[in-house]
Amino acid sequence: MWLKPEEILLKNALKLWVTEKDNEYFVVQRRRGYGEGGGGLTGRLVGTLDAVLDSTSKVAPFRILHHTPDSQVYWAVACGVTKEEIFQHWDWLQQNIMRTLSVFDSSEDITSFVQGKIRGLIAEEGKTSHVLEDDPEKFREAYLRFENWFALPPQEKLVTYYACSYWKGKVPCQGWLYLSTNFLCFYSYLLGAEVKLVISWDEIWRLEKTSNVILTESVHVVAHGEDHYFSMLLHLNETFVIMEQLADYSVKRLFDKEAFESERALSDPLQITKRGLEAHAKSEQFRTFFRLPKEENLLEVHESFLWVPSSHLNTLGKMCLSENYLCFASQDGSQCHIIVPMREVVNVEKPDSGSRALTVYVRGKRALRFTEVRDYRRLATTVRDRCGISASPQHSASAEVIRGECQSLINHFEDNPEDVTLMVGQKDGSKAVSTEALMTVFHPQDVENLDPKMLKEKMKEQSWNIHFSEYGRGTCMFFTRKTRDLIVRGVPEALRGELWMLFSGAVNDMATHPGYYTELVEQSLGTSTLATEEIERDLHRSLPDHPAFQSDTGISALRRVLTAYACRNPKIGYCQAMNILTSVLLLYAKEEEAFWLLVAVCERMLPDYFNRRIIGALVDQAVFEDLIRENLPQLVENMTDLSFFSSVSLSWFLTLFISVLPIESAVNVVDCFFYDGIKAILQLGLSVLDSNVEALISCHDDAEAVTILNKFFDSVTNKDSPLPPTVQQAPVGNNDKSTHLNVDISELIRKAYEKYGNIRSEEVESSRKRNKLFVIQTLEDTTKQNVIRVVSQEVKFPPAQLDELYNLFKRQHFLSCYWTMKSPALVHHDPSLAYLEQYQLGFQQFSVLFSLLEPWAFCTNKSTLSLWVFRLIDENQDGLVNFKEFCCALDHLYCGSFTNKLKFLFKLHLPPAFTGSPLHVQEPRVPNFSAATEGAPHLSRIPDFDLPEDGVIKKSPERGRGKVDLQAYLKQWQNEILRKEETIKDLPRINQAQFIQFSKTLYNIFHGDAAEESLYRAVAHVTSLLLRMEEAGRRLQEPGGARAALPRSDAASPREAGPELPELPEPPEPDWSFSFEQILASLLNEPAVVGFFERPVDIQSKVIRAQAAQLKQAIG
């Protein structure tokens, strides 16, 4: 590659370079230790320097230098990995530069011209290159080393690289750490000892920063059961964050099948950059902190002061700007923060140059004044543009008129809410949607009631009204420490729904999607899916003791919300515990508000909680265990196994304590959750264990510990709750409270915040990332064991061998996904499906893996037989093969008897595997399953199913996630139950074209065997015998019948280089056929053929070879 011209003072410094070619102005040099005659001590020393040091002259084994005759200064202008590459550059210089240089008079002019030309070439390359980063030259060099050392596919994107030490045993190896989209790589070369490490991100179990006596700070990676330590990193924190981001990106893309459609920087794995990862991480942190929709991206950050009216102080913090929001957070994030939707901004005042101030006016006659903003003029223009506000006076006047008209409309609709339906054009069907919170319907507040609980409730409301007057109300309210104090004391019943909407960010979702919920309700009305079936089953289990859910009003509202969400997010659909959470949301929020609250919880606040694998909940349980170790040492010392707390706390996380606490107490926990997120649940969990630590330590078994916790939860009350006994929930556990005094929920929450409030949300998020890898890999390992247990009942392979085959199969699935977002395996993978459907292969991936594992030499990547095997084992004809189908095919070929192996080969030449005469087919027409039915003839014959664009037929009832025909499920299950073992008498007869191809297949299998000639003769003898038998049979039935001649070439061996075969007799009429029994009986009389098929083949050697060659095959 061309290099930015760099001055080199000594031509042959330390004699490390040897001249290969030279002329008047250029010289080609080869690095000692490379190429011919480069071994010995010099070569080892040079190799060590190349691996350890970072210098242009020590990167590639070949380089081109520019010089002039009257100068001792040389300029490096190109380098190359191979002699061919460097000579291409040399030839280009000879043809395009040398002739021009003769017209210059001075050496300075020659050198300037050469440098300019080389820089121009680099600039042209840079327009299309995908490897340039902050320092293009060094990154180009690193990319060159990366390609040379690891031989990964050319499309693998190098993200960044670092110098570090890798600890192999007790000896550190100094080298380079390369981080790419799919792999973590390390290379070291010290005095002839080469260390090379390649780990794919999807294989990593743990990734964490550690320190010990020997290694002050290092990055610890666990993969394949081995520990890897990387230390001596100059920027350890930066390195670890990038590694964490790449691992998380790999998990989301490969395991969760996230497409990153809204984020261009991550949507293409071939274009991932360090800058893009950093931007994604910042945007994710920004959205999490301010509870913003996932479509928002952090665009700008400005340090500034914000005037907080109540405290009469300028608070230092950061102003963050996204597409639709202007946000501010104080330095520590806890003092105050505010979220301003652009739709709420009515004006931006002309910037004040004196204090570099920016004043933003929002609805409600409020102003936010930001001062000491560095780029305040441009920022003011940006905010105006995003809000659609004009800066000119005449437009400002018209804007005031428009705002006045809008305000009058708002006032009108507030007084006449029935007109809203006519204005927005809602359909009549939407009238079924409830517009009131269920608590206001089933427990309206009595204004004249002056009992102590109601008086305290009024005092709470007054405290919140004072807060609103000081800090604002609605979407632009200041969030301060006083806000949290009011939350801890308890939210008034009348304000609960409003504050939940505000704290969760659901208020913004609802405001930006008018009519969306109504459309979903109408769309999902009457649909029948697995989700709706599960919803119907759980409707009456949701707070069954509450009056609201003993009536059709509450049940219908719950049904609509859950069904609408299942329609919105079919990836989640419906999961148990969603019904409990949604029922509580409906008590305090209107139906549409409850829907958007559910969206906020499932998609933002508790990611990956509500699916079949509940990964999010398992991750937070692991975080909870870490917090127990840090904060409750007394409990850890006496209970070494903390997995008990993970199992017992699962319902705490999934239902936010609603399932274990009385409803009047649980809603206080939900208040804290919507304000502080999962941190509030973790704090309360620690407080619960801390309150029972003595009793838990003295427990003899887990059952006793569960009983203690249940009794504690039963004793929790809400003494301030104004709800009557008919609404309050009875204790969920044992009613015997003799061992527990009543605990007030407000006091329990207050203690949790006092004792464990120092837990930072950033630490929780970091712990989540650290534990997510381990949780996912543990689930993957469990899935593997379940699959192996099922498959082992169908095949003869031992479990250890099935384990290795599963790893190969899964890796082949991932290899098809590494460099694209649209592979069939990636698009159609669904983690919620059965174990056997977790990973599947399309034809192209199957062909590669099968060619590595097949027992004979007949199946190559381009072989038609690999396509026939694929069609045969693809039982549901969906264009994908699962692990069980794959293993059953290998089991027939490796472990089957002679009869079973022959039957498998026989079926390869019957439909649906063999779909026509191969006499006119040189290569398979289907490299992968596409929409072209001519390339997939066996797919085109299926009349009942349409072929989608990607060619994968969604035939199974599980696929599609739309309307599900339950009768299809029952029929499929019935067929599986009644399926009987196939006998040789059940096989259809084989016709002329199929039999000829069957004979050719046998010839191909025997090719290269030691007894090849005798096997060929045996097949020819059997073929001749069968044809004579068929001819004799025809003569008996139709004496004197005409005989049709078949060309000899059709019955001969397809391999021209094979031994000369005996001539076959001409076959009879074209409609002749043979049964499997006839073929089997004939071949049983040939000992050479029987011995060949009964000879054991070692699959373990094939597996070992496949493990080494799998990645290379993918590259090929």
GROMACS .gro file of N, CA and C in nm, residues 6-127:
model
  366
    6GLU      N    1   0.756   0.952   0.436
    6GLU     CA    2   0.819   0.972   0.567
    6GLU      C    3   0.971   0.966   0.550
    7GLU      N    4   1.038   1.062   0.607
    7GLU     CA    5   1.183   1.074   0.590
    7GLU      C    6   1.257   0.967   0.667
    8ILE      N    7   1.356   0.903   0.600
    8ILE     CA    8   1.442   0.802   0.661
    8ILE      C    9   1.586   0.844   0.635
    9LEU      N   10   1.661   0.862   0.744
    9LEU     CA   11   1.796   0.919   0.730
    9LEU      C   12   1.898   0.817   0.683
   10LEU      N   13   1.886   0.693   0.729
   10LEU     CA   14   1.986   0.590   0.695
   10LEU      C   15   1.921   0.483   0.609
   11LYS      N   16   1.985   0.460   0.497
   11LYS     CA   17   1.926   0.366   0.402
   11LYS      C   18   1.921   0.224   0.457
   12ASN      N   19   2.029   0.175   0.516
   12ASN     CA   20   2.035   0.038   0.566
   12ASN      C   21   2.070   0.037   0.714
   13ALA      N   22   1.991   0.108   0.795
   13ALA     CA   23   2.017   0.115   0.938
   13ALA      C   24   2.018  -0.024   0.998
   14LEU      N   25   2.126  -0.055   1.072
   14LEU     CA   26   2.144  -0.182   1.142
   14LEU      C   27   2.140  -0.303   1.046
   15LYS      N   28   2.154  -0.276   0.915
   15LYS     CA   29   2.154  -0.384   0.817
   15LYS      C   30   2.028  -0.471   0.825
   16LEU      N   31   1.913  -0.405   0.851
   16LEU     CA   32   1.788  -0.480   0.862
   16LEU      C   33   1.718  -0.498   0.729
   17TRP      N   34   1.765  -0.431   0.625
   17TRP     CA   35   1.700  -0.437   0.495
   17TRP      C   36   1.799  -0.479   0.387
   18VAL      N   37   1.747  -0.550   0.287
   18VAL     CA   38   1.826  -0.596   0.173
   18VAL      C   39   1.763  -0.539   0.046
   19THR      N   40   1.844  -0.481  -0.043
   19THR     CA   41   1.793  -0.422  -0.166
   19THR      C   42   1.759  -0.531  -0.269
   20GLU      N   43   1.635  -0.524  -0.321
   20GLU     CA   44   1.588  -0.618  -0.422
   20GLU      C   45   1.600  -0.558  -0.563
   21LYS      N   46   1.560  -0.432  -0.579
   21LYS     CA   47   1.565  -0.362  -0.707
   21LYS      C   48   1.594  -0.215  -0.681
   22ASP      N   49   1.653  -0.146  -0.776
   22ASP     CA   50   1.670  -0.003  -0.760
   22ASP      C   51   1.689   0.062  -0.897
   23ASN      N   52   1.666   0.192  -0.900
   23ASN     CA   53   1.697   0.273  -1.018
   23ASN      C   54   1.742   0.411  -0.969
   24GLU      N   55   1.737   0.508  -1.053
   24GLU     CA   56   1.793   0.639  -1.018
   24GLU      C   57   1.716   0.707  -0.905
   25TYR      N   58   1.584   0.680  -0.896
   25TYR     CA   59   1.502   0.755  -0.800
   25TYR      C   60   1.430   0.666  -0.697
   26PHE      N   61   1.424   0.535  -0.717
   26PHE     CA   62   1.350   0.448  -0.626
   26PHE      C   63   1.431   0.322  -0.598
   27VAL      N   64   1.402   0.260  -0.483
   27VAL     CA   65   1.468   0.136  -0.445
   27VAL      C   66   1.366   0.047  -0.373
   28VAL      N   67   1.364  -0.082  -0.409
   28VAL     CA   68   1.278  -0.180  -0.341
   28VAL      C   69   1.364  -0.257  -0.242
   29GLN      N   70   1.320  -0.265  -0.117
   29GLN     CA   71   1.396  -0.335  -0.014
   29GLN      C   72   1.311  -0.445   0.049
   30ARG      N   73   1.383  -0.553   0.089
   30ARG     CA   74   1.319  -0.664   0.160
   30ARG      C   75   1.373  -0.671   0.302
   31ARG      N   76   1.286  -0.694   0.397
   31ARG     CA   77   1.322  -0.704   0.538
   31ARG      C   78   1.398  -0.834   0.562
   32ARG      N   79   1.509  -0.827   0.634
   32ARG     CA   80   1.581  -0.949   0.670
   32ARG      C   81   1.490  -1.038   0.756
   33GLY      N   82   1.500  -1.167   0.733
   33GLY     CA   83   1.414  -1.259   0.806
   33GLY      C   84   1.292  -1.300   0.727
   34TYR      N   85   1.273  -1.238   0.609
   34TYR     CA   86   1.160  -1.271   0.523
   34TYR      C   87   1.214  -1.316   0.387
   35GLY      N   88   1.147  -1.411   0.328
   35GLY     CA   89   1.187  -1.455   0.194
   35GLY      C   90   1.309  -1.544   0.197
   36GLU      N   91   1.376  -1.552   0.085
   36GLU     CA   92   1.488  -1.644   0.070
   36GLU      C   93   1.608  -1.598   0.152
   37GLY      N   94   1.672  -1.693   0.218
   37GLY     CA   95   1.794  -1.664   0.292
   37GLY      C   96   1.775  -1.570   0.408
   38GLY      N   97   1.656  -1.570   0.466
   38GLY     CA   98   1.630  -1.473   0.574
   38GLY      C   99   1.617  -1.535   0.710
   39GLY      N  100   1.663  -1.660   0.730
   39GLY     CA  101   1.646  -1.724   0.859
   39GLY      C  102   1.756  -1.687   0.956
   40GLY      N  103   1.775  -1.773   1.054
   40GLY     CA  104   1.882  -1.751   1.151
   40GLY      C  105   1.844  -1.650   1.258
   41LEU      N  106   1.947  -1.612   1.335
   41LEU     CA  107   1.926  -1.520   1.448
   41LEU      C  108   1.877  -1.385   1.402
   42THR      N  109   1.928  -1.335   1.288
   42THR     CA  110   1.886  -1.205   1.238
   42THR      C  111   1.736  -1.203   1.210
   43GLY      N  112   1.689  -1.309   1.146
   43GLY     CA  113   1.546  -1.316   1.115
   43GLY      C  114   1.462  -1.316   1.241
   44ARG      N  115   1.504  -1.389   1.344
   44ARG     CA  116   1.427  -1.392   1.469
   44ARG      C  117   1.425  -1.256   1.537
   45LEU      N  118   1.540  -1.189   1.540
   45LEU     CA  119   1.546  -1.056   1.601
   45LEU      C  120   1.455  -0.959   1.528
   46VAL      N  121   1.461  -0.963   1.395
   46VAL     CA  122   1.377  -0.872   1.316
   46VAL      C  123   1.229  -0.903   1.338
   47GLY      N  124   1.195  -1.032   1.340
   47GLY     CA  125   1.055  -1.068   1.365
   47GLY      C  126   1.006  -1.020   1.499
   48THR      N  127   1.092  -1.030   1.602
   48THR     CA  128   1.054  -0.981   1.734
   48THR      C  129   1.031  -0.831   1.733
   49LEU      N  130   1.119  -0.757   1.668
   49LEU     CA  131   1.102  -0.612   1.657
   49LEU      C  132   0.973  -0.577   1.584
   50ASP      N  133   0.943  -0.649   1.478
   50ASP     CA  134   0.822  -0.620   1.402
   50ASP      C  135   0.697  -0.643   1.485
   51ALA      N  136   0.700  -0.743   1.574
   51ALA     CA  137   0.581  -0.773   1.654
   51ALA      C  138   0.565  -0.677   1.771
   52VAL      N  139   0.677  -0.630   1.827
   52VAL     CA  140   0.671  -0.550   1.950
   52VAL      C  141   0.663  -0.401   1.921
   53LEU      N  142   0.747  -0.352   1.829
   53LEU     CA  143   0.755  -0.208   1.806
   53LEU      C  144   0.653  -0.163   1.703
   54ASP      N  145   0.616  -0.034   1.712
   54ASP     CA  146   0.519   0.024   1.620
   54ASP      C  147   0.588   0.129   1.536
   55SER      N  148   0.632   0.092   1.417
   55SER     CA  149   0.702   0.185   1.330
   55SER      C  150   0.673   0.148   1.187
   56THR      N  151   0.666   0.250   1.102
   56THR     CA  152   0.636   0.226   0.962
   56THR      C  153   0.736   0.131   0.899
   57SER      N  154   0.863   0.148   0.932
   57SER     CA  155   0.967   0.065   0.871
   57SER      C  156   0.966  -0.077   0.921
   58LYS      N  157   0.890  -0.106   1.023
   58LYS     CA  158   0.890  -0.241   1.078
   58LYS      C  159   0.753  -0.306   1.065
   59VAL      N  160   0.674  -0.261   0.972
   59VAL     CA  161   0.540  -0.313   0.957
   59VAL      C  162   0.534  -0.425   0.855
   60ALA      N  163   0.580  -0.397   0.733
   60ALA     CA  164   0.568  -0.492   0.624
   60ALA      C  165   0.707  -0.540   0.581
   61PRO      N  166   0.716  -0.661   0.526
   61PRO     CA  167   0.847  -0.716   0.488
   61PRO      C  168   0.907  -0.652   0.362
   62PHE      N  169   0.827  -0.574   0.287
   62PHE     CA  170   0.878  -0.508   0.168
   62PHE      C  171   0.841  -0.360   0.171
   63ARG      N  172   0.932  -0.277   0.114
   63ARG     CA  173   0.903  -0.134   0.107
   63ARG      C  174   0.972  -0.074  -0.015
   64ILE      N  175   0.923   0.045  -0.054
   64ILE     CA  176   0.983   0.123  -0.162
   64ILE      C  177   1.027   0.257  -0.106
   65LEU      N  178   1.151   0.294  -0.130
   65LEU     CA  179   1.204   0.422  -0.086
   65LEU      C  180   1.229   0.511  -0.208
   66HIS      N  181   1.206   0.640  -0.189
   66HIS     CA  182   1.239   0.739  -0.293
   66HIS      C  183   1.363   0.816  -0.251
   67HIS      N  184   1.452   0.843  -0.347
   67HIS     CA  185   1.572   0.923  -0.318
   67HIS      C  186   1.615   0.993  -0.447
   68THR      N  187   1.702   1.090  -0.433
   68THR     CA  188   1.762   1.157  -0.549
   68THR      C  189   1.913   1.137  -0.542
   69PRO      N  190   1.980   1.139  -0.657
   69PRO     CA  191   2.124   1.107  -0.660
   69PRO      C  192   2.210   1.197  -0.573
   70ASP      N  193   2.175   1.323  -0.558
   70ASP     CA  194   2.261   1.413  -0.482
   70ASP      C  195   2.212   1.435  -0.339
   71SER      N  196   2.133   1.341  -0.286
   71SER     CA  197   2.083   1.355  -0.148
   71SER      C  198   2.100   1.225  -0.072
   72GLN      N  199   2.128   1.235   0.057
   72GLN     CA  200   2.141   1.119   0.145
   72GLN      C  201   2.010   1.088   0.218
   73VAL      N  202   1.905   1.164   0.191
   73VAL     CA  203   1.775   1.146   0.259
   73VAL      C  204   1.687   1.056   0.173
   74TYR      N  205   1.626   0.958   0.237
   74TYR     CA  206   1.534   0.866   0.170
   74TYR      C  207   1.394   0.888   0.225
   75TRP      N  208   1.292   0.860   0.139
   75TRP     CA  209   1.152   0.875   0.179
   75TRP      C  210   1.079   0.743   0.154
   76ALA      N  211   1.018   0.689   0.259
   76ALA     CA  212   0.936   0.567   0.243
   76ALA      C  213   0.804   0.605   0.178
   77VAL      N  214   0.771   0.544   0.063
   77VAL     CA  215   0.649   0.581  -0.010
   77VAL      C  216   0.552   0.464  -0.026
   78ALA      N  217   0.597   0.341  -0.002
   78ALA     CA  218   0.507   0.227  -0.016
   78ALA      C  219   0.560   0.110   0.064
   79CYS      N  220   0.469   0.019   0.102
   79CYS     CA  221   0.508  -0.106   0.170
   79CYS      C  222   0.416  -0.216   0.122
   80GLY      N  223   0.456  -0.340   0.144
   80GLY     CA  224   0.375  -0.453   0.100
   80GLY      C  225   0.403  -0.578   0.179
   81VAL      N  226   0.305  -0.666   0.183
   81VAL     CA  227   0.319  -0.793   0.256
   81VAL      C  228   0.387  -0.897   0.168
   82THR      N  229   0.359  -0.892   0.038
   82THR     CA  230   0.416  -0.991  -0.054
   82THR      C  231   0.500  -0.922  -0.161
   83LYS      N  232   0.584  -1.002  -0.224
   83LYS     CA  233   0.668  -0.948  -0.332
   83LYS      C  234   0.581  -0.905  -0.450
   84GLU      N  235   0.474  -0.980  -0.476
   84GLU     CA  236   0.387  -0.944  -0.588
   84GLU      C  237   0.324  -0.806  -0.566
   85GLU      N  238   0.280  -0.782  -0.441
   85GLU     CA  239   0.216  -0.654  -0.411
   85GLU      C  240   0.312  -0.538  -0.428
   86ILE      N  241   0.435  -0.552  -0.377
   86ILE     CA  242   0.530  -0.441  -0.384
   86ILE      C  243   0.576  -0.418  -0.528
   87PHE      N  244   0.585  -0.525  -0.606
   87PHE     CA  245   0.626  -0.510  -0.745
   87PHE      C  246   0.517  -0.445  -0.830
   88GLN      N  247   0.389  -0.462  -0.791
   88GLN     CA  248   0.282  -0.389  -0.860
   88GLN      C  249   0.301  -0.239  -0.842
   89HIS      N  250   0.335  -0.197  -0.720
   89HIS     CA  251   0.363  -0.056  -0.695
   89HIS      C  252   0.486  -0.010  -0.774
   90TRP      N  253   0.587  -0.095  -0.778
   90TRP     CA  254   0.711  -0.062  -0.851
   90TRP      C  255   0.680  -0.042  -1.000
   91ASP      N  256   0.602  -0.132  -1.057
   91ASP     CA  257   0.567  -0.120  -1.199
   91ASP      C  258   0.488   0.008  -1.225
   92TRP      N  259   0.398   0.042  -1.130
   92TRP     CA  260   0.320   0.166  -1.150
   92TRP      C  261   0.413   0.288  -1.151
   93LEU      N  262   0.512   0.289  -1.062
   93LEU     CA  263   0.608   0.400  -1.057
   93LEU      C  264   0.688   0.407  -1.187
   94GLN      N  265   0.729   0.292  -1.236
   94GLN     CA  266   0.807   0.288  -1.359
   94GLN      C  267   0.727   0.345  -1.477
   95GLN      N  268   0.598   0.311  -1.485
   95GLN     CA  269   0.517   0.350  -1.599
   95GLN      C  270   0.463   0.492  -1.589
   96ASN      N  271   0.438   0.542  -1.467
   96ASN     CA  272   0.368   0.669  -1.452
   96ASN      C  273   0.453   0.783  -1.396
   97ILE      N  274   0.564   0.751  -1.330
   97ILE     CA  275   0.642   0.856  -1.262
   97ILE      C  276   0.777   0.879  -1.328
   98MET      N  277   0.846   0.771  -1.361
   98MET     CA  278   0.986   0.783  -1.406
   98MET      C  279   1.002   0.875  -1.528
   99ARG      N  280   0.911   0.863  -1.627
   99ARG     CA  281   0.923   0.946  -1.746
   99ARG      C  282   0.906   1.094  -1.715
  100THR      N  283   0.821   1.125  -1.618
  100THR     CA  284   0.794   1.264  -1.584
  100THR      C  285   0.910   1.327  -1.510
  101LEU      N  286   0.982   1.249  -1.430
  101LEU     CA  287   1.087   1.306  -1.345
  101LEU      C  288   1.203   1.366  -1.426
  102SER      N  289   1.221   1.321  -1.549
  102SER     CA  290   1.334   1.371  -1.629
  102SER      C  291   1.319   1.518  -1.668
  103VAL      N  292   1.198   1.574  -1.658
  103VAL     CA  293   1.179   1.713  -1.701
  103VAL      C  294   1.214   1.812  -1.590
  104PHE      N  295   1.233   1.761  -1.466
  104PHE     CA  296   1.264   1.852  -1.355
  104PHE      C  297   1.414   1.881  -1.352
  105ASP      N  298   1.446   2.002  -1.307
  105ASP     CA  299   1.587   2.044  -1.302
  105ASP      C  300   1.651   2.018  -1.166
  106SER      N  301   1.574   2.034  -1.058
  106SER     CA  302   1.632   2.023  -0.924
  106SER      C  303   1.578   1.901  -0.850
  107SER      N  304   1.658   1.853  -0.753
  107SER     CA  305   1.617   1.739  -0.670
  107SER      C  306   1.496   1.774  -0.584
  108GLU      N  307   1.490   1.901  -0.537
  108GLU     CA  308   1.377   1.942  -0.453
  108GLU      C  309   1.245   1.932  -0.530
  109ASP      N  310   1.248   1.972  -0.658
  109ASP     CA  311   1.126   1.965  -0.738
  109ASP      C  312   1.084   1.820  -0.761
  110ILE      N  313   1.182   1.734  -0.785
  110ILE     CA  314   1.152   1.591  -0.804
  110ILE      C  315   1.086   1.534  -0.679
  111THR      N  316   1.145   1.561  -0.563
  111THR     CA  317   1.092   1.507  -0.437
  111THR      C  318   0.952   1.562  -0.409
  112SER      N  319   0.929   1.691  -0.433
  112SER     CA  320   0.797   1.751  -0.410
  112SER      C  321   0.693   1.687  -0.501
  113PHE      N  322   0.731   1.664  -0.628
  113PHE     CA  323   0.637   1.604  -0.722
  113PHE      C  324   0.600   1.462  -0.677
  114VAL      N  325   0.699   1.382  -0.639
  114VAL     CA  326   0.673   1.244  -0.594
  114VAL      C  327   0.585   1.243  -0.470
  115GLN      N  328   0.617   1.330  -0.374
  115GLN     CA  329   0.536   1.333  -0.252
  115GLN      C  330   0.392   1.372  -0.281
  116GLY      N  331   0.373   1.472  -0.368
  116GLY     CA  332   0.236   1.513  -0.402
  116GLY      C  333   0.159   1.402  -0.471
  117LYS      N  334   0.227   1.331  -0.561
  117LYS     CA  335   0.161   1.222  -0.633
  117LYS      C  336   0.119   1.110  -0.537
  118ILE      N  337   0.208   1.075  -0.446
  118ILE     CA  338   0.178   0.968  -0.350
  118ILE      C  339   0.063   1.009  -0.259
  119ARG      N  340   0.063   1.133  -0.210
  119ARG     CA  341  -0.047   1.181  -0.125
  119ARG      C  342  -0.179   1.179  -0.201
  120GLY      N  343  -0.174   1.212  -0.331
  120GLY     CA  344  -0.295   1.205  -0.412
  120GLY      C  345  -0.349   1.064  -0.424
  121LEU      N  346  -0.259   0.966  -0.440
  121LEU     CA  347  -0.301   0.826  -0.446
  121LEU      C  348  -0.366   0.781  -0.316
  122ILE      N  349  -0.306   0.823  -0.204
  122ILE     CA  350  -0.361   0.786  -0.072
  122ILE      C  351  -0.500   0.847  -0.054
  123ALA      N  352  -0.515   0.973  -0.098
  123ALA     CA  353  -0.645   1.039  -0.086
  123ALA      C  354  -0.751   0.967  -0.168
  124GLU      N  355  -0.716   0.921  -0.288
  124GLU     CA  356  -0.811   0.848  -0.371
  124GLU      C  357  -0.850   0.716  -0.307
  125GLU      N  358  -0.750   0.647  -0.248
  125GLU     CA  359  -0.780   0.521  -0.178
  125GLU      C  360  -0.870   0.546  -0.059
  126GLY      N  361  -0.847   0.659   0.009
  126GLY     CA  362  -0.923   0.689   0.131
  126GLY      C  363  -1.070   0.710   0.107
  127LYS      N  364  -1.109   0.745  -0.017
  127LYS     CA  365  -1.250   0.769  -0.046
  127LYS      C  366  -1.331   0.641  -0.037
   0.00000   0.00000   0.00000
